[in-house]
Coordinates of C-alpha atoms in Angstrom, one line a residue:
M1 CA -18.9 50.2 4.2
A2 CA -16.1 51.2 2.3
R3 CA -13.8 48.9 4.3
S4 CA -16.0 46.1 3.7
I5 CA -16.0 46.4 -0.1
F6 CA -12.3 46.8 -0.3
F7 CA -12.2 43.6 2.0
I8 CA -14.3 41.9 -0.4
L9 CA -12.6 43.1 -3.4
F10 CA -9.1 42.1 -1.6
L11 CA -10.4 38.3 -1.1
F12 CA -11.6 38.2 -4.7
T13 CA -8.2 39.4 -6.1
S14 CA -6.4 37.2 -3.9
T15 CA -8.6 34.3 -4.8
L16 CA -8.4 35.0 -8.6
N17 CA -4.6 35.3 -8.3
A18 CA -4.4 32.0 -6.3
Q19 CA -6.5 30.2 -9.2
N20 CA -4.1 31.7 -11.8
L21 CA -1.2 30.5 -10.0
D22 CA -2.5 27.0 -9.6
S23 CA -2.7 27.1 -13.6
L24 CA 0.8 28.1 -13.9
F25 CA 1.9 25.3 -11.7
Q26 CA 0.2 22.9 -13.9
E27 CA 1.7 24.3 -16.9
L28 CA 5.3 24.1 -15.4
E29 CA 4.4 20.3 -14.4
T30 CA 3.2 19.6 -18.0
T31 CA 6.3 21.5 -19.3
M32 CA 8.7 19.3 -17.2
S33 CA 7.0 16.3 -18.7
K34 CA 7.8 17.3 -22.2
R35 CA 11.5 17.9 -21.1
K36 CA 12.8 15.4 -23.4
H37 CA 11.1 16.8 -26.3
Y38 CA 12.7 20.0 -25.9
D39 CA 16.2 18.6 -25.5
E40 CA 15.6 16.6 -28.3
R41 CA 15.0 19.7 -30.5
K42 CA 18.2 21.3 -28.8
K43 CA 20.1 18.0 -29.8
T44 CA 18.9 18.3 -33.6
R45 CA 20.0 21.8 -33.8
I46 CA 23.5 21.0 -32.4
N47 CA 23.7 17.9 -34.6
N48 CA 22.7 20.0 -37.7
I49 CA 25.8 22.2 -37.1
K50 CA 28.0 19.5 -36.2
K51 CA 27.3 18.0 -40.0
L52 CA 28.1 20.9 -41.7
L53 CA 31.5 21.1 -39.3
S54 CA 32.2 17.5 -40.6
D55 CA 32.9 18.9 -44.1
Q56 CA 36.5 18.8 -44.9
D57 CA 36.4 21.1 -47.4
I58 CA 35.3 24.4 -45.4
N59 CA 38.2 26.9 -44.4
S60 CA 39.2 27.7 -41.2
E61 CA 37.4 31.1 -40.9
N62 CA 33.8 29.0 -41.6
R63 CA 35.1 26.5 -39.2
Y64 CA 35.6 29.1 -36.8
F65 CA 32.1 30.6 -37.1
L66 CA 30.3 27.3 -37.4
T67 CA 32.0 26.0 -34.0
S68 CA 30.8 29.7 -32.6
R69 CA 27.2 28.7 -33.1
L70 CA 27.8 25.4 -31.5
I71 CA 29.4 27.3 -28.6
L72 CA 26.2 29.3 -28.6
E73 CA 23.7 26.2 -28.6
N74 CA 25.8 24.8 -25.9
E75 CA 26.5 27.9 -23.6
Y76 CA 23.8 27.2 -21.0
Y77 CA 23.0 23.6 -22.3
S78 CA 26.5 21.9 -21.5
F79 CA 29.5 23.5 -19.6
N80 CA 31.9 20.5 -21.2
E81 CA 30.7 20.9 -24.7
S82 CA 30.9 24.5 -24.4
L83 CA 34.3 24.3 -23.1
H84 CA 35.6 21.8 -25.5
Y85 CA 34.4 24.0 -28.7
I86 CA 35.6 27.5 -27.1
N87 CA 39.2 25.7 -26.8
N88 CA 38.7 24.7 -30.4
N89 CA 38.1 28.2 -31.7
I90 CA 41.0 29.5 -29.4
D91 CA 43.4 27.1 -31.4
L92 CA 41.3 28.0 -34.8
A93 CA 41.9 31.8 -34.2
T94 CA 45.6 31.1 -33.3
S95 CA 46.1 29.4 -36.5
I96 CA 44.1 31.8 -38.8
G97 CA 46.4 34.6 -37.1
K98 CA 43.5 36.9 -35.8
D99 CA 43.8 38.3 -32.4
S100 CA 40.3 39.8 -32.5
L101 CA 38.8 36.2 -33.1
K102 CA 41.1 34.7 -30.4
T103 CA 40.2 37.5 -27.6
E104 CA 36.3 36.8 -28.7
S105 CA 37.0 33.0 -27.9
I106 CA 39.1 33.8 -24.5
L107 CA 36.0 36.2 -23.3
K108 CA 33.4 33.4 -24.0
L109 CA 35.6 31.0 -22.1
S110 CA 35.8 33.7 -19.3
N111 CA 32.2 34.0 -19.5
I112 CA 31.3 30.5 -18.9
L113 CA 33.7 30.1 -16.3
A114 CA 32.1 32.8 -14.4
T115 CA 28.6 31.7 -15.0
S116 CA 29.4 28.0 -13.5
G117 CA 31.3 29.9 -10.6
R118 CA 34.7 29.3 -11.6
Y119 CA 35.5 32.9 -10.6
T120 CA 39.4 32.8 -10.3
E121 CA 39.9 31.1 -13.3
S122 CA 37.7 33.6 -15.3
L123 CA 39.5 36.5 -13.8
N124 CA 42.9 35.1 -14.7
L125 CA 41.8 34.9 -18.3
L126 CA 40.7 38.3 -18.3
D127 CA 43.8 39.8 -16.5
G128 CA 45.8 38.0 -19.5
I129 CA 44.0 40.3 -22.0
N130 CA 45.7 43.4 -23.1
R131 CA 42.8 46.0 -22.7
K132 CA 44.3 48.3 -25.4
V133 CA 44.2 45.8 -28.1
I134 CA 40.7 44.8 -27.5
P135 CA 38.1 45.8 -30.2
N136 CA 35.5 48.0 -29.2
G137 CA 32.7 45.5 -30.0
L138 CA 34.2 43.2 -27.6
L139 CA 34.6 45.7 -25.0
L140 CA 31.1 45.2 -23.6
R141 CA 31.9 41.2 -22.8
F142 CA 35.3 42.3 -21.2
Y143 CA 33.8 44.7 -18.7
G144 CA 30.5 42.7 -18.4
N145 CA 32.7 39.7 -17.3
Y146 CA 34.6 41.5 -14.9
K147 CA 31.6 42.8 -13.4
K148 CA 29.8 39.6 -13.5
C149 CA 33.0 37.9 -11.4
Y150 CA 33.3 40.7 -8.9
D151 CA 29.3 40.7 -8.4
E152 CA 29.6 37.3 -7.1
L153 CA 32.8 37.7 -5.2
K154 CA 31.6 41.0 -3.1
N155 CA 28.6 38.9 -2.2
S156 CA 30.2 35.5 -1.2
S157 CA 33.4 36.7 0.6
E158 CA 33.0 36.8 4.5
V159 CA 35.9 38.8 5.1
K160 CA 35.1 42.7 5.3
R161 CA 38.1 44.2 3.9
I162 CA 38.0 41.8 0.9
S163 CA 34.4 42.2 0.3
E164 CA 34.6 45.9 -0.1
K165 CA 37.6 45.6 -2.3
Y166 CA 35.5 43.3 -4.5
R167 CA 32.6 46.1 -4.4
G168 CA 34.9 48.9 -5.3
L169 CA 36.0 46.8 -8.3
Y170 CA 32.4 46.0 -9.3
R171 CA 31.7 49.6 -9.3
A172 CA 34.8 50.5 -11.4
Y173 CA 33.9 47.9 -14.1
S174 CA 30.1 49.0 -14.1
D175 CA 31.1 52.7 -14.5
S176 CA 33.2 51.3 -17.3
L177 CA 30.3 49.0 -19.0
N178 CA 27.9 52.1 -18.6
T179 CA 30.3 54.2 -20.8
E180 CA 30.5 51.4 -23.1
I181 CA 27.1 50.6 -23.2
S182 CA 25.8 54.0 -23.7
R183 CA 27.2 53.8 -27.3
N184 CA 24.6 50.9 -28.1
D185 CA 21.1 51.2 -29.2
K186 CA 19.0 52.5 -26.5
E187 CA 16.2 50.0 -27.4
S188 CA 18.4 46.9 -27.6
I189 CA 17.8 44.1 -24.7
E190 CA 21.6 44.3 -24.2
Y191 CA 21.5 48.0 -23.4
L192 CA 18.0 47.8 -21.2
I193 CA 19.8 44.7 -19.0
V194 CA 22.7 47.0 -18.1
I195 CA 20.6 49.9 -17.2
E196 CA 18.0 47.6 -15.1
Q197 CA 20.9 46.3 -13.0
N198 CA 22.1 49.9 -12.5
Y199 CA 18.7 50.7 -10.9
R200 CA 18.9 47.7 -8.8
D201 CA 22.3 48.4 -7.6
A202 CA 20.7 52.0 -6.8
N203 CA 17.9 50.4 -5.2
K204 CA 15.4 52.1 -7.3
L205 CA 13.2 48.9 -7.7
G206 CA 10.3 51.0 -9.1
E207 CA 12.4 52.0 -11.9
A208 CA 14.2 48.6 -12.3
L209 CA 10.5 47.0 -12.8
K210 CA 9.8 49.3 -15.5
I211 CA 12.9 48.4 -17.3
N212 CA 12.4 44.6 -16.7
E213 CA 8.7 45.1 -18.1
E214 CA 10.3 46.3 -21.3
I215 CA 12.9 43.6 -21.5
L216 CA 10.2 40.8 -20.8
S217 CA 8.0 42.6 -23.6
K218 CA 10.9 42.4 -26.1
S219 CA 11.8 38.6 -25.4
I220 CA 10.1 35.4 -25.8
S221 CA 9.6 32.5 -23.5
G222 CA 12.1 29.9 -24.3
T223 CA 15.3 32.2 -24.5
R224 CA 17.6 33.1 -21.9
D225 CA 16.7 36.7 -21.9
F226 CA 13.1 36.0 -20.8
S227 CA 14.2 33.5 -18.3
F228 CA 16.6 35.9 -16.6
A229 CA 14.5 38.8 -16.9
A230 CA 11.4 37.0 -15.2
F231 CA 13.8 35.6 -12.5
N232 CA 14.9 39.3 -11.8
R233 CA 11.1 40.5 -11.5
S234 CA 10.3 37.7 -9.1
Y235 CA 12.8 38.9 -6.4
M236 CA 12.1 42.7 -7.1
L237 CA 8.5 42.1 -6.5
R238 CA 9.4 40.1 -3.2
W239 CA 11.9 42.9 -2.0
L240 CA 9.7 45.8 -3.1
N241 CA 6.2 44.8 -2.0
D242 CA 6.8 41.4 -0.2
D243 CA 4.8 39.8 -3.1
K244 CA 5.1 36.4 -2.6
L245 CA 2.4 35.2 -5.2
N246 CA 4.3 37.3 -8.0
Q247 CA 7.4 35.9 -6.7
K248 CA 6.3 32.4 -7.4
K249 CA 4.4 33.6 -10.7
Y250 CA 7.5 34.9 -12.3
L251 CA 10.0 32.1 -11.1
I252 CA 7.4 29.6 -12.5
L253 CA 7.7 31.5 -16.1
S254 CA 11.1 31.7 -15.7
A255 CA 11.5 28.0 -15.3
I256 CA 9.0 27.1 -18.0
S257 CA 11.1 29.5 -20.3
D258 CA 14.4 27.3 -19.1
I259 CA 12.7 24.2 -19.8
K260 CA 11.4 25.1 -23.3
G261 CA 14.9 26.6 -24.1
A262 CA 16.7 23.5 -22.9
I263 CA 18.7 25.8 -20.7
K264 CA 20.2 23.5 -18.2
D265 CA 22.3 26.4 -16.3
N266 CA 19.3 27.6 -14.6
A267 CA 18.2 28.9 -11.2
S268 CA 14.7 29.7 -11.2
L269 CA 13.3 26.0 -10.4
T270 CA 15.8 25.7 -7.5
N271 CA 14.6 29.0 -6.1
L272 CA 11.1 28.2 -6.4
A273 CA 11.5 24.9 -4.7
E274 CA 12.9 26.9 -1.8
V275 CA 10.1 29.3 -1.5
L276 CA 7.6 26.2 -1.4
F277 CA 9.7 24.5 0.9
E278 CA 9.7 27.5 3.2
E279 CA 5.6 27.6 2.9
G280 CA 5.4 24.0 3.6
D281 CA 4.7 22.6 0.0
V282 CA 7.4 19.7 0.6
E283 CA 6.0 17.4 -2.0
R284 CA 6.4 20.1 -4.9
A285 CA 9.6 21.3 -3.6
H286 CA 11.1 17.9 -3.5
K287 CA 9.9 17.1 -7.2
F288 CA 11.3 20.6 -8.4
I289 CA 14.8 20.2 -6.5
N290 CA 15.3 16.9 -8.1
F291 CA 14.4 18.1 -11.4
S292 CA 17.0 21.1 -10.9
L293 CA 19.8 18.7 -9.6
E294 CA 19.4 16.9 -12.8
D295 CA 19.8 20.0 -14.9
A296 CA 22.7 20.6 -12.9
Q297 CA 24.4 17.5 -13.2
F298 CA 23.9 17.7 -17.1
Y299 CA 25.3 21.0 -17.1
N300 CA 28.0 20.4 -14.9
S301 CA 27.7 23.6 -13.0
Q302 CA 29.8 24.0 -9.7
L303 CA 27.6 27.2 -8.6
R304 CA 24.4 25.4 -9.2
F305 CA 25.7 22.4 -7.2
L306 CA 26.7 24.4 -4.4
H307 CA 23.2 26.0 -4.3
I308 CA 21.1 23.0 -4.3
S309 CA 23.5 21.1 -2.0
N310 CA 22.5 23.7 0.7
I311 CA 18.8 23.2 0.3
S312 CA 18.4 19.7 -1.3
P313 CA 19.1 17.6 2.0
Q314 CA 16.3 19.8 4.1
I315 CA 13.7 19.3 1.2
S316 CA 14.6 15.6 1.0
N317 CA 14.8 15.0 4.8
S318 CA 11.4 16.9 5.1
F319 CA 9.9 14.7 2.5
E320 CA 11.1 11.4 3.7
A321 CA 9.6 12.7 7.0
R322 CA 6.2 13.5 5.5
I323 CA 6.5 10.3 3.7
Q324 CA 7.1 8.3 6.8
K325 CA 4.4 10.0 8.5
Q326 CA 1.9 9.2 5.5
R327 CA 3.1 5.5 5.6
N328 CA 2.5 5.5 9.8
K329 CA -1.0 6.9 8.7
L330 CA -1.5 4.5 6.3
Q331 CA -0.5 1.5 8.8
K332 CA -2.9 2.9 11.2
Q333 CA -5.9 3.1 8.6
L334 CA -4.8 -0.3 7.5
M335 CA -5.1 -1.8 11.0
F336 CA -8.5 0.0 11.2
I337 CA -9.7 -1.4 8.0
S338 CA -8.5 -5.0 9.3
A339 CA -10.4 -4.5 12.2
L340 CA -13.5 -3.4 10.6
S341 CA -13.1 -6.5 8.1
I342 CA -12.8 -8.8 10.9
I343 CA -16.1 -7.3 12.3
L344 CA -17.5 -7.5 9.1
L345 CA -16.7 -11.2 8.8
M346 CA -18.0 -11.9 12.1
A347 CA -21.4 -10.2 10.7
L348 CA -21.2 -12.1 7.8
Y349 CA -21.1 -15.3 9.6
F350 CA -23.7 -14.2 12.0
I351 CA -25.8 -13.4 8.8
F352 CA -24.9 -16.9 7.6
K353 CA -25.9 -18.7 10.6
Q354 CA -29.1 -16.7 10.8
F355 CA -29.6 -17.5 6.7
Q356 CA -29.1 -21.0 7.6
K357 CA -31.9 -20.7 10.5
I358 CA -34.2 -19.3 7.8
K359 CA -33.5 -22.1 5.3
Q360 CA -34.3 -24.6 7.8
A361 CA -37.4 -22.8 8.7
R362 CA -38.6 -22.7 5.3
E363 CA -38.1 -26.2 4.6
Q364 CA -39.9 -27.2 7.9
A365 CA -42.7 -24.7 6.6
K366 CA -43.0 -26.9 3.4
V367 CA -43.1 -30.0 5.5
V368 CA -45.7 -28.5 7.5
N369 CA -47.4 -27.3 4.3
V370 CA -47.6 -30.9 2.8
K371 CA -48.8 -32.5 6.2
L372 CA -51.6 -30.0 6.5
R373 CA -53.2 -32.1 3.6
E374 CA -53.5 -35.3 6.0
L375 CA -56.6 -36.2 7.8
N376 CA -58.0 -34.0 10.5
E377 CA -56.6 -36.3 13.4
E378 CA -53.2 -35.0 12.5
L379 CA -54.1 -31.3 13.1
K380 CA -52.7 -31.5 16.8
V381 CA -49.5 -32.7 15.3
K382 CA -49.4 -29.9 12.8
N383 CA -50.5 -27.4 15.3
E384 CA -47.3 -28.1 17.4
D385 CA -45.1 -28.2 14.4
L386 CA -46.6 -24.9 13.5
R387 CA -45.9 -23.7 17.0
Q388 CA -42.2 -24.9 16.8
I389 CA -41.8 -23.2 13.3
H390 CA -43.3 -20.1 14.8
D391 CA -40.8 -20.1 17.9
E392 CA -37.7 -20.8 15.4
L393 CA -38.9 -17.8 13.2
A394 CA -39.2 -15.6 16.3
D395 CA -35.4 -16.2 16.7
V396 CA -35.0 -15.2 13.1
G397 CA -34.7 -11.2 12.9
R398 CA -33.9 -10.9 9.4
V399 CA -37.0 -12.5 7.7
K400 CA -39.1 -9.8 6.2
E401 CA -42.6 -9.6 8.1
Q402 CA -44.7 -9.9 4.8
Y403 CA -43.0 -13.3 4.4
I404 CA -44.1 -14.6 7.9
G405 CA -47.5 -13.1 7.7
S406 CA -48.3 -14.6 4.2
F407 CA -47.3 -17.9 5.6
L408 CA -49.2 -17.5 9.0
N409 CA -52.2 -16.6 6.9
L410 CA -51.7 -19.5 4.5
Y411 CA -51.8 -21.8 7.4
S412 CA -54.8 -20.2 9.0
E413 CA -56.7 -20.9 5.9
Y414 CA -55.6 -24.5 5.9
I415 CA -56.8 -25.0 9.4
D416 CA -60.2 -23.5 8.3
K417 CA -60.1 -25.3 5.2
L418 CA -59.7 -28.5 7.2
D419 CA -61.9 -27.7 9.8
G420 CA -64.7 -27.2 7.1
Y421 CA -63.6 -30.4 5.6
R422 CA -64.0 -32.2 9.0
K423 CA -67.5 -30.6 9.2
M424 CA -68.6 -31.7 5.6
V425 CA -67.1 -35.4 6.4
R426 CA -69.4 -35.3 9.5
K427 CA -72.4 -33.9 7.8
Y428 CA -72.1 -36.6 5.1
I429 CA -71.5 -39.6 7.7
L430 CA -74.5 -38.4 9.8
T431 CA -76.6 -38.4 6.7
N432 CA -75.5 -41.6 5.5
K433 CA -74.2 -39.8 2.1
V434 CA -70.9 -42.4 2.2
N435 CA -71.2 -42.6 -1.6
K436 CA -71.0 -38.6 -2.3
L437 CA -68.2 -38.7 0.3
L438 CA -66.3 -41.3 -1.6
E439 CA -66.9 -39.3 -4.8
L440 CA -65.4 -36.1 -3.2
T441 CA -62.1 -38.1 -2.0
K442 CA -61.7 -39.1 -5.5
S443 CA -61.6 -35.9 -7.1
K444 CA -58.2 -33.8 -7.2
Q445 CA -59.5 -30.3 -7.7
V446 CA -58.9 -29.5 -4.0
I447 CA -55.4 -30.6 -4.2
E448 CA -55.0 -28.5 -7.7
E449 CA -56.5 -25.6 -6.1
E450 CA -54.2 -25.6 -2.9
L451 CA -51.4 -26.2 -5.2
K452 CA -52.2 -23.0 -7.2
L453 CA -52.6 -21.3 -3.9
F454 CA -49.3 -22.4 -2.8
Y455 CA -47.6 -21.6 -5.9
S456 CA -49.1 -18.0 -5.7
N457 CA -48.1 -17.3 -2.1
F458 CA -44.6 -18.7 -2.8
D459 CA -44.2 -16.6 -5.8
K460 CA -45.4 -13.5 -4.1
S461 CA -43.1 -14.2 -0.9
F462 CA -40.1 -14.8 -3.0
L463 CA -40.6 -11.5 -5.2
H464 CA -41.0 -9.5 -2.2
I465 CA -37.7 -10.5 -0.8
Y466 CA -35.8 -10.6 -4.1
P467 CA -37.7 -8.1 -6.5
N468 CA -35.3 -8.3 -9.1
F469 CA -34.9 -12.0 -9.2
I470 CA -36.2 -12.5 -12.7
N471 CA -34.2 -9.6 -14.5
S472 CA -31.0 -11.0 -12.8
V473 CA -31.4 -14.5 -13.9
N474 CA -32.3 -13.3 -17.6
G475 CA -29.0 -11.5 -17.2
L476 CA -27.5 -14.9 -16.8
L477 CA -28.9 -16.5 -19.6
K478 CA -28.2 -16.2 -23.6
P479 CA -30.6 -13.5 -25.2
E480 CA -32.5 -16.5 -27.4
E481 CA -33.0 -18.3 -24.0
Q482 CA -34.7 -15.5 -21.8
I483 CA -37.5 -16.4 -19.7
Q484 CA -40.8 -14.9 -20.5
I485 CA -43.5 -14.5 -17.8
G486 CA -47.1 -14.3 -18.8
D487 CA -49.5 -11.5 -17.9
N488 CA -51.1 -13.5 -15.1
E489 CA -47.9 -15.4 -13.6
Q490 CA -45.5 -14.2 -11.1
L491 CA -43.1 -17.0 -11.5
N492 CA -43.1 -20.0 -13.7
T493 CA -41.6 -23.6 -13.1
E494 CA -38.3 -22.9 -14.3
L495 CA -38.2 -19.8 -12.2
R496 CA -39.6 -21.7 -9.1
I497 CA -36.6 -24.3 -9.4
L498 CA -34.0 -21.4 -9.6
A499 CA -35.6 -19.8 -6.8
L500 CA -35.3 -22.8 -4.4
I501 CA -31.8 -23.1 -5.8
R502 CA -31.5 -19.6 -4.5
L503 CA -32.9 -20.4 -1.2
G504 CA -30.3 -23.2 -0.9
I505 CA -32.2 -26.3 -2.1
T506 CA -30.3 -27.9 -4.5
N507 CA -31.3 -31.5 -4.5
S508 CA -33.5 -32.3 -7.3
S509 CA -35.5 -34.8 -5.2
K510 CA -36.2 -32.1 -2.3
I511 CA -37.5 -29.6 -5.1
S512 CA -39.8 -32.3 -6.9
K513 CA -41.3 -33.1 -3.5
I514 CA -41.6 -29.1 -3.1
L515 CA -43.1 -28.4 -6.6
R516 CA -44.7 -32.0 -6.7
Y517 CA -42.7 -32.9 -10.1
S518 CA -40.9 -36.1 -10.9
V519 CA -37.4 -35.9 -10.3
N520 CA -36.8 -36.5 -13.9
T521 CA -38.8 -33.5 -14.8
I522 CA -36.6 -31.4 -12.3
Y523 CA -33.4 -32.8 -13.4
N524 CA -34.6 -31.9 -17.3
Y525 CA -35.3 -28.4 -16.3
R526 CA -32.1 -28.0 -14.7
V527 CA -30.0 -29.2 -17.6
K528 CA -32.1 -26.9 -20.1
L529 CA -31.5 -24.0 -17.7
R530 CA -27.6 -24.8 -17.6
N531 CA -27.6 -25.1 -21.5
G532 CA -29.0 -21.7 -21.9
A533 CA -26.7 -19.9 -19.8
I534 CA -23.9 -17.7 -20.7
K535 CA -21.5 -19.6 -18.4
R536 CA -23.0 -22.9 -18.3
D537 CA -20.8 -24.5 -15.3
E538 CA -21.3 -21.3 -13.0
F539 CA -25.1 -20.7 -13.8
E540 CA -26.3 -22.3 -10.4
D541 CA -23.4 -20.9 -8.3
L542 CA -24.3 -17.3 -9.8
V543 CA -27.8 -17.8 -9.0
K544 CA -27.3 -18.7 -5.4
N545 CA -25.5 -15.1 -5.1
I546 CA -28.3 -13.3 -6.6
G547 CA -29.3 -10.4 -4.2

C-alpha cells in the first residue's frame, strides 16, 4: 500500500514538474522572440555613455571612468568593443600617469581574453604585471584571472604532465584567491562565488548548492551573476542526483537571464541544445543552437565558436534528416490524398451520371403526368411509359423512397380517376345523357384540382429532398426581396421555378409546360428573382448548387 502511494505521488510530482518545464520552455521562446528589444535597451545605455564621452571638455580621469562604464556594458556583449575601449583606457591611464589605473585596465584585458578562450595571451599579460605594485583592491582580479586560465587549461590539455602542471598552478592561485577573498564581506556575491567554487573543487556538491542558492537569492534575472549561478546549479544537480529535469530548468533560467541582459558571451542555451539533442528533441535543439551561434558571432568568442562547432553539425544533420523524413512522409500523404482525390472525382462522376438519370426520370415522369389527362384509349401507352419509368428508376439508387412512393401513388390515383371517368362516360352514353357529358367536359374544375394536387405532391417531394431549400434561396436574396410562404403553402410559383432550375431544368419553355404558365410569365418571374438577388449574374448558378 505504502509503495503504491509513493508511486502515485512520484507520478504526480513528475507530471507537475514536466508541466512547469513546459511553461519555462514557452517563457524562453517568448524571451528569444524579444531579443531585439533587450539588445536595443543595451544599445541605448551604451549610446548614452558615448554621448557623455563626446564632450571635449571632460578631463582625462573622467574620460577614463566613462570608458570603464562602456567596458562594463560591453564586457559580455561585444568582445571587439570591449577590446577597443580597454586599449583606449590603457592609453588614457598611461597619459594620466597612474599605474593603478593602467594595471586595472590590463587586468580587464586579461579577463576578456581568458573569457573568449585566448588563454596564452591572457597569461602573457598577467605575467607582465609586477605583483608587488598591484593595489590590494585589484588582487582579487589578478588571482581570479590566473585561476580562470589554469582552470580551463588543466581541463583542455591532453598531455598528462602538462595537465598536472596546470592543475598545480590552479590550486596555487586558488589558495592565493581564497586568502585575498577572506578579507572581503562574507555576504558579498564575489565572496560566495569563490566559496561555491571551492566546494565544487572539493566535490562537496551539497554544500556548493547551498551557497549557490544564496547567490541566486541575492541576484536577479538579467544579470551575469544570476545567469552564471543558474548555469552552475544546473550541472551540480545533474552530477549530484542525475536530475535531468532540474538541469534543463536551470539552463532555461540561465538562458532567459542571458537574453534579458543582452549577454552574448553565454553557454546556457548551447548546453541546453546539447541536452535536448541527446534526448531526441532535435527541433528545439536546432532552434537553440542557431540562436547561440548568432550570439557567438556577434560577441566574437573563439571559445563559444569551438563549443558550438562541435555540436552544431550533428544537430543540423539530424534536423535535416528529420525534415527529409517529414518531407518523405508528406509526399506519401500527398500521393495518398491524390489517390483519394481521383477516387472522389470518379465517385462524383458516378453521382453526376446518376443525377442525370434522375433528372431524365423526373422529366419523363412529368411527361407521363401530362399524358395521363388524355383519353382512356391512351391508358395502355401511359402504362407502358410508367413501366419504363419504373424500370429506369430501379437503376437509380440515389432517389429517396418517399419521392418514388409519392409519384407511384400519384400515378395510381390518376389511373383510378381515369377509370372512374371512363365508367362515368360509359354510363352517360348508355343512359343517353350526352348533354350532361358535354357540360362536364366544358368544366375546368377537374384540371384545376389535378393541378393543385400536382403542385402539392411536387412541393412535398422536393422539400423532402431539399428541406432547407427556402432558407437557402432567401440567403441569396436581398433582405427586402425575401420570399414569404403562406401558412397553407409549401412552395409558391417563384420557388417552384427555382426548384426546377435546381433540378437542372433551366429552359423557360420547359418550365412553362410543367407549371402550366406562359413562357412570358416564367421569364418575368426569373427576371424579377434575378433583380432581387444579392449576386444577380450568379444567382441561378448558386441556386443550382443548393444542397
